[in-house]
């Protein structure tokens, strides 16, 4: 099946980014959020995002206008019942996601594909409430979606090979590099990347190097676009701790234990860029 119409459920940071890349790939998009003011924010964000592409001459005004006519906004998932693919991007809670999929299971066509943008929750657990689990999988986009090239596809225990192939073709159309991961905590990218950030925080705590030197080590020795401590500040110290807690709970290996300094920073309200202070000071 070729994906032509997509519904995105949850129009926050990730949902609006996913909607934007689907639009620029020529697809029809229904954007659903239960919180109506969020739809206005998503609309403004998408228009701004498309405007930037016009300014950079990556898109014409006419193409932007065509994208906008292919978009609709709603608070009712029934308005996207005829979508070929539904991508859920609501909050990172199993019950909230299962609630969405329980309803979607009754709404969508039998041959529609359902996907979750979860960054940590098991795809097989979310999929347990779905009527056709072979048509369900994880589509883990990275933030900001229009910029980050990776699409991590997660194969649940019951996901069919055909579903994986359809989503690989969809990801390619979006201009993404697609990888496929087993349904295992952290999938591929966070299982490898998050412990590295954690190790950088521990190295800083032990006084192995200054924050600038630790960041420079990975930037200039390993060609990372930004240093790990600066990246924790961008991701959010609380988010990094939450990811490590999921990995530690699943694998029980001390390698995944959240760095104590991150927990102290959380207690002190030093969450990174969003709170103004993290490893670096963003208040000046
Ligand atoms: N933010 C990131 O960097 C990032 C990266 C990768 C994956 N993710 C994952 O993507 C998902 C969404 O994250 P986000 O950062 O965009 O969250 P967000 O808080 O920005 O947006 C979530 C949106 O979902 C809406 N919502 C809640 N319940 C709903 C429902 N039942 N129906 C419709 N809409 C509903 C909320 O009103 C909100 O607008 C999470 O699972 C998260 O783990 C986030």
Short mmCIF file of C-alpha atoms and ligand atoms in Angstrom, two decimals:
data_model
loop_
_atom_site.label_atom_id
_atom_site.label_comp_id
_atom_site.label_asym_id
_atom_site.label_seq_id
_atom_site.Cartn_x
_atom_site.Cartn_y
_atom_site.Cartn_z
CA UNK A 1 0.00 0.00 0.00
CA UNK A 2 1.20 3.51 -0.77
CA UNK A 3 0.63 6.02 2.02
CA UNK A 4 -1.27 9.05 0.67
CA UNK A 5 -3.21 10.30 3.68
CA UNK A 6 -1.85 10.54 7.22
CA UNK A 7 -3.51 11.48 10.49
CA UNK A 8 -1.24 12.71 13.29
CA UNK A 9 -2.77 12.40 16.78
CA UNK A 10 -1.19 14.86 19.24
CA UNK A 11 -0.16 18.20 17.76
CA UNK A 12 2.69 19.06 20.14
CA UNK A 13 6.40 19.42 19.35
CA UNK A 14 6.67 16.07 17.57
CA UNK A 15 3.18 15.82 16.06
CA UNK A 16 3.44 19.18 14.30
CA UNK A 17 6.94 18.38 13.04
CA UNK A 18 5.77 15.01 11.68
CA UNK A 19 2.76 16.71 10.02
CA UNK A 20 5.08 19.26 8.37
CA UNK A 21 7.38 16.64 6.83
CA UNK A 22 4.37 14.65 5.58
CA UNK A 23 3.00 17.81 3.93
CA UNK A 24 6.27 18.69 2.23
CA UNK A 25 6.37 15.12 0.87
CA UNK A 26 3.04 15.81 -0.88
CA UNK A 27 0.73 13.86 1.45
CA UNK A 28 -2.70 14.85 2.78
CA UNK A 29 -2.59 15.39 6.54
CA UNK A 30 -5.24 15.51 9.28
CA UNK A 31 -3.89 16.94 12.54
CA UNK A 32 -5.81 15.97 15.67
CA UNK A 33 -5.38 17.23 19.23
CA UNK A 34 -7.93 17.08 22.06
CA UNK A 35 -6.69 20.47 23.29
CA UNK A 36 -8.05 22.96 20.70
CA UNK A 37 -5.59 25.85 21.44
CA UNK A 38 -2.77 23.42 20.61
CA UNK A 39 -4.16 23.14 17.07
CA UNK A 40 -3.75 26.91 16.62
CA UNK A 41 -0.16 26.65 17.89
CA UNK A 42 0.55 23.73 15.55
CA UNK A 43 -0.95 25.63 12.60
CA UNK A 44 1.20 28.69 13.34
CA UNK A 45 4.29 26.46 13.75
CA UNK A 46 3.71 24.61 10.48
CA UNK A 47 3.08 27.85 8.54
CA UNK A 48 6.29 29.29 10.01
CA UNK A 49 8.22 26.11 9.17
CA UNK A 50 6.99 26.14 5.56
CA UNK A 51 7.72 29.88 5.37
CA UNK A 52 11.36 29.17 6.28
CA UNK A 53 11.57 26.69 3.38
CA UNK A 54 10.25 29.38 1.02
CA UNK A 55 12.79 31.89 2.39
CA UNK A 56 15.59 29.37 1.75
CA UNK A 57 14.17 28.78 -1.76
CA UNK A 58 13.59 25.10 -1.01
CA UNK A 59 9.89 25.57 -1.75
CA UNK A 60 7.85 28.08 -3.77
CA UNK A 61 4.96 30.18 -2.40
CA UNK A 62 2.60 28.11 -4.60
CA UNK A 63 3.93 24.84 -3.12
CA UNK A 64 3.49 26.24 0.39
CA UNK A 65 -0.11 27.21 -0.42
CA UNK A 66 -0.73 23.71 -1.80
CA UNK A 67 0.60 22.18 1.45
CA UNK A 68 -1.81 24.33 3.46
CA UNK A 69 -4.80 23.21 1.38
CA UNK A 70 -3.84 19.57 2.01
CA UNK A 71 -3.96 20.10 5.82
CA UNK A 72 -6.96 19.90 8.13
CA UNK A 73 -7.18 20.41 11.89
CA UNK A 74 -9.61 18.68 14.24
CA UNK A 75 -10.28 17.69 17.85
CA UNK A 76 -12.11 14.53 16.68
CA UNK A 77 -10.13 11.50 15.46
CA UNK A 78 -13.19 10.38 13.44
CA UNK A 79 -12.29 13.11 10.92
CA UNK A 80 -9.21 11.09 9.91
CA UNK A 81 -10.96 7.70 9.82
CA UNK A 82 -10.07 7.20 6.14
CA UNK A 83 -6.30 7.77 6.64
CA UNK A 84 -3.85 5.15 5.31
CA UNK A 85 -1.55 5.76 8.27
CA UNK A 86 -2.16 7.20 11.77
CA UNK A 87 0.85 8.35 13.79
CA UNK A 88 0.25 8.87 17.50
CA UNK A 89 2.37 11.52 19.26
CA UNK A 90 0.56 12.14 22.56
CA UNK A 91 2.26 12.19 25.95
CA UNK A 92 4.73 9.44 26.89
CA UNK A 93 2.35 7.38 29.08
CA UNK A 94 1.30 3.81 28.26
CA UNK A 95 -2.33 4.31 29.39
CA UNK A 96 -2.75 7.51 27.33
CA UNK A 97 -1.36 5.82 24.21
CA UNK A 98 -3.44 2.67 24.68
CA UNK A 99 -6.56 4.80 25.12
CA UNK A 100 -5.89 6.48 21.75
CA UNK A 101 -5.24 3.14 19.99
CA UNK A 102 -8.29 1.44 21.50
CA UNK A 103 -10.46 4.16 19.91
CA UNK A 104 -8.47 4.19 16.64
CA UNK A 105 -8.84 0.42 16.29
CA UNK A 106 -12.61 0.86 15.95
CA UNK A 107 -12.38 3.93 13.71
CA UNK A 108 -9.87 3.29 10.95
CA UNK A 109 -10.03 1.09 7.84
CA UNK A 110 -8.97 -2.52 8.35
CA UNK A 111 -5.94 -2.07 6.09
CA UNK A 112 -4.75 1.15 7.74
CA UNK A 113 -1.39 1.19 9.52
CA UNK A 114 -1.18 2.51 13.09
CA UNK A 115 2.11 3.84 14.50
CA UNK A 116 3.38 5.29 17.76
CA UNK A 117 6.13 7.89 18.05
CA UNK A 118 7.06 6.64 21.54
CA UNK A 119 10.70 7.14 22.48
CA UNK A 120 10.80 4.48 25.23
CA UNK A 121 7.58 2.47 25.68
CA UNK A 122 7.41 -1.11 24.37
CA UNK A 123 5.59 -1.31 21.03
CA UNK A 124 4.27 -4.77 21.86
CA UNK A 125 2.71 -3.42 25.11
CA UNK A 126 1.02 -0.48 23.36
CA UNK A 127 -0.08 -2.84 20.56
CA UNK A 128 -1.82 -5.27 22.95
CA UNK A 129 -5.05 -3.20 22.70
CA UNK A 130 -5.03 -3.08 18.88
CA UNK A 131 -7.27 -5.31 16.74
CA UNK A 132 -4.69 -5.78 13.95
CA UNK A 133 -1.30 -5.79 15.78
CA UNK A 134 0.41 -6.90 12.57
CA UNK A 135 -0.43 -3.44 11.18
CA UNK A 136 1.07 -1.63 14.19
CA UNK A 137 4.66 -0.47 14.71
CA UNK A 138 6.86 2.29 16.13
CA UNK A 139 7.90 5.31 14.05
CA UNK A 140 10.44 7.13 16.21
CA UNK A 141 11.15 10.53 14.67
CA UNK A 142 13.84 12.81 16.13
CA UNK A 143 13.49 16.41 17.28
CA UNK A 144 13.29 18.78 15.40
CA UNK A 145 11.58 16.48 12.86
CA UNK A 146 12.10 18.66 9.73
CA UNK A 147 15.86 18.78 10.45
CA UNK A 148 16.80 15.38 11.90
CA UNK A 149 17.34 12.77 9.20
CA UNK A 150 16.67 9.61 11.21
CA UNK A 151 13.47 7.58 11.31
CA UNK A 152 13.82 4.63 13.67
CA UNK A 153 11.21 2.00 12.80
CA UNK A 154 10.34 -0.36 15.64
CA UNK A 155 9.10 -3.84 14.87
CA UNK A 156 6.72 -5.09 17.60
CA UNK A 157 6.55 -8.85 18.21
CA UNK A 158 3.47 -9.08 15.95
CA UNK A 159 4.30 -6.41 13.32
CA UNK A 160 4.21 -7.86 9.79
CA UNK A 161 7.07 -7.60 7.30
CA UNK A 162 4.69 -5.90 4.85
CA UNK A 163 3.94 -3.15 7.39
CA UNK A 164 7.67 -2.55 7.92
CA UNK A 165 8.27 -2.33 4.14
CA UNK A 166 5.36 0.12 3.65
CA UNK A 167 6.72 2.39 6.38
CA UNK A 168 10.28 2.18 5.01
CA UNK A 169 8.92 3.46 1.66
CA UNK A 170 6.96 6.18 3.49
CA UNK A 171 10.11 7.23 5.43
CA UNK A 172 12.11 7.37 2.19
CA UNK A 173 9.45 9.61 0.64
CA UNK A 174 9.86 11.93 3.64
CA UNK A 175 13.61 12.07 2.92
CA UNK A 176 14.51 10.17 6.08
CA UNK A 177 17.19 7.57 6.67
CA UNK A 178 15.23 4.56 7.96
CA UNK A 179 16.60 2.01 10.39
CA UNK A 180 14.71 -0.94 11.91
CA UNK A 181 15.00 -1.84 15.58
CA UNK A 182 13.76 -4.75 17.64
CA UNK A 183 11.22 -3.79 20.32
CA UNK A 184 13.73 -3.38 23.14
CA UNK A 185 14.08 -0.52 25.67
CA UNK A 186 15.84 2.48 24.10
CA UNK A 187 15.56 0.85 20.65
CA UNK A 188 18.86 1.44 18.79
CA UNK A 189 19.52 5.17 19.01
CA UNK A 190 18.77 5.82 22.69
CA UNK A 191 20.22 2.51 23.85
CA UNK A 192 23.59 3.57 22.42
CA UNK A 193 23.43 7.37 22.65
CA UNK A 194 21.85 7.98 26.07
CA UNK A 195 24.49 6.02 28.08
CA UNK A 196 27.18 8.13 26.36
CA UNK A 197 25.50 11.31 27.62
CA UNK A 198 25.23 9.69 31.06
CA UNK A 199 28.95 8.80 31.00
CA UNK A 200 29.80 12.43 30.17
CA UNK A 201 27.78 13.61 33.20
CA UNK A 202 29.60 11.09 35.44
CA UNK A 203 32.99 12.19 34.05
CA UNK A 204 32.12 15.80 34.87
CA UNK A 205 30.99 14.82 38.38
CA UNK A 206 34.29 12.98 38.98
CA UNK A 207 36.25 16.06 37.87
CA UNK A 208 37.87 14.20 34.93
CA UNK A 209 37.61 17.37 32.85
CA UNK A 210 35.86 20.74 32.72
CA UNK A 211 32.44 20.84 31.05
CA UNK A 212 34.00 22.61 28.05
CA UNK A 213 36.76 19.99 27.73
CA UNK A 214 34.34 17.07 28.02
CA UNK A 215 32.17 18.61 25.29
CA UNK A 216 35.21 19.42 23.13
CA UNK A 217 36.46 15.81 23.48
CA UNK A 218 33.35 14.45 21.79
CA UNK A 219 32.95 17.33 19.33
CA UNK A 220 36.48 17.36 17.99
CA UNK A 221 37.67 13.83 18.82
CA UNK A 222 34.53 12.01 17.72
CA UNK A 223 33.01 14.56 15.28
CA UNK A 224 29.76 14.96 17.22
CA UNK A 225 27.96 18.16 16.15
CA UNK A 226 27.62 19.23 19.78
CA UNK A 227 29.11 18.13 23.10
CA UNK A 228 27.23 15.64 25.34
CA UNK A 229 26.74 18.04 28.27
CA UNK A 230 25.36 20.75 25.95
CA UNK A 231 23.13 18.07 24.40
CA UNK A 232 21.76 17.02 27.83
CA UNK A 233 20.89 20.70 28.40
CA UNK A 234 19.05 20.73 25.06
CA UNK A 235 17.19 17.44 25.61
CA UNK A 236 16.36 18.29 29.24
CA UNK A 237 18.07 16.84 32.32
CA UNK A 238 14.72 15.32 33.45
CA UNK A 239 14.16 13.67 30.04
CA UNK A 240 17.68 12.20 30.09
CA UNK A 241 17.10 10.79 33.62
CA UNK A 242 13.74 9.32 32.53
CA UNK A 243 15.33 7.55 29.54
CA UNK A 244 18.14 6.12 31.72
CA UNK A 245 15.58 4.92 34.28
CA UNK A 246 13.73 2.98 31.56
CA UNK A 247 17.00 1.41 30.34
CA UNK A 248 18.14 0.58 33.89
CA UNK A 249 14.75 -0.94 34.82
CA UNK A 250 14.79 -3.12 31.69
CA UNK A 251 18.41 -4.31 31.70
CA UNK A 252 19.39 -4.01 35.41
CA UNK A 253 23.00 -3.33 34.40
CA UNK A 254 24.75 -0.52 36.44
CA UNK A 255 26.03 0.78 33.07
CA UNK A 256 22.52 2.26 32.59
CA UNK A 257 22.15 3.74 36.11
CA UNK A 258 21.23 7.45 35.85
CA UNK A 259 24.25 9.62 36.76
CA UNK A 260 23.83 10.91 40.35
CA UNK A 261 24.71 14.46 39.26
CA UNK A 262 21.70 14.47 36.90
CA UNK A 263 19.38 13.59 39.79
CA UNK A 264 20.91 16.36 41.94
CA UNK A 265 20.47 18.84 39.09
CA UNK A 266 16.84 17.76 38.71
CA UNK A 267 16.22 18.30 42.45
CA UNK A 268 17.77 21.78 42.14
CA UNK A 269 15.53 22.64 39.17
CA UNK A 270 18.52 22.79 36.80
CA UNK A 271 16.81 21.12 33.83
CA UNK A 272 18.93 22.66 31.07
CA UNK A 273 17.86 25.22 28.47
CA UNK A 274 14.18 25.08 29.38
CA UNK A 275 14.83 26.18 32.99
CA UNK A 276 17.66 28.60 32.10
CA UNK A 277 20.37 26.56 33.83
CA UNK A 278 21.87 23.12 33.36
CA UNK A 279 25.54 22.31 32.80
CA UNK A 280 25.67 25.77 31.21
CA UNK A 281 23.95 29.04 32.10
CA UNK A 282 21.36 30.25 29.56
CA UNK A 283 20.07 33.21 31.54
CA UNK A 284 22.58 35.74 30.14
N1 LIG B 1 10.08 15.92 22.34
C1 LIG B 1 11.02 15.14 21.86
O1 LIG B 1 12.20 15.51 21.73
C2 LIG B 1 10.65 13.73 21.42
C3 LIG B 1 11.53 13.02 20.58
C4 LIG B 1 11.17 11.75 20.12
C5 LIG B 1 9.97 11.18 20.55
N2 LIG B 1 9.14 11.90 21.39
C6 LIG B 1 7.87 11.26 21.79
O2 LIG B 1 6.81 11.85 21.02
C7 LIG B 1 5.59 11.88 21.78
C8 LIG B 1 5.06 13.30 21.86
O3 LIG B 1 6.03 14.13 22.45
P1 LIG B 1 5.97 15.72 22.35
O4 LIG B 1 7.27 16.21 22.88
O5 LIG B 1 5.51 16.13 21.00
O6 LIG B 1 4.81 16.03 23.41
P2 LIG B 1 3.95 17.38 23.58
O7 LIG B 1 3.61 17.45 25.02
O8 LIG B 1 4.63 18.54 22.93
O9 LIG B 1 2.60 17.08 22.74
C9 LIG B 1 1.65 16.11 23.10
C10 LIG B 1 0.30 16.59 22.55
O10 LIG B 1 -0.65 15.52 22.65
C11 LIG B 1 -1.92 16.09 22.92
N3 LIG B 1 -2.80 15.03 23.45
C12 LIG B 1 -2.78 14.45 24.67
N4 LIG B 1 -3.72 13.48 24.72
C13 LIG B 1 -4.31 13.42 23.50
C14 LIG B 1 -5.34 12.62 22.92
N5 LIG B 1 -5.92 11.65 23.61
N6 LIG B 1 -5.69 12.85 21.64
C15 LIG B 1 -5.12 13.83 20.91
N7 LIG B 1 -4.12 14.64 21.41
C16 LIG B 1 -3.74 14.43 22.69
C17 LIG B 1 -1.61 17.20 23.91
O11 LIG B 1 -2.67 18.16 23.95
C18 LIG B 1 -0.31 17.78 23.31
O12 LIG B 1 -0.57 18.83 22.41
C19 LIG B 1 5.95 11.25 23.13
O13 LIG B 1 5.64 9.88 23.09
C20 LIG B 1 7.46 11.46 23.23
O14 LIG B 1 8.11 10.53 24.07
C21 LIG B 1 9.44 13.15 21.82
#
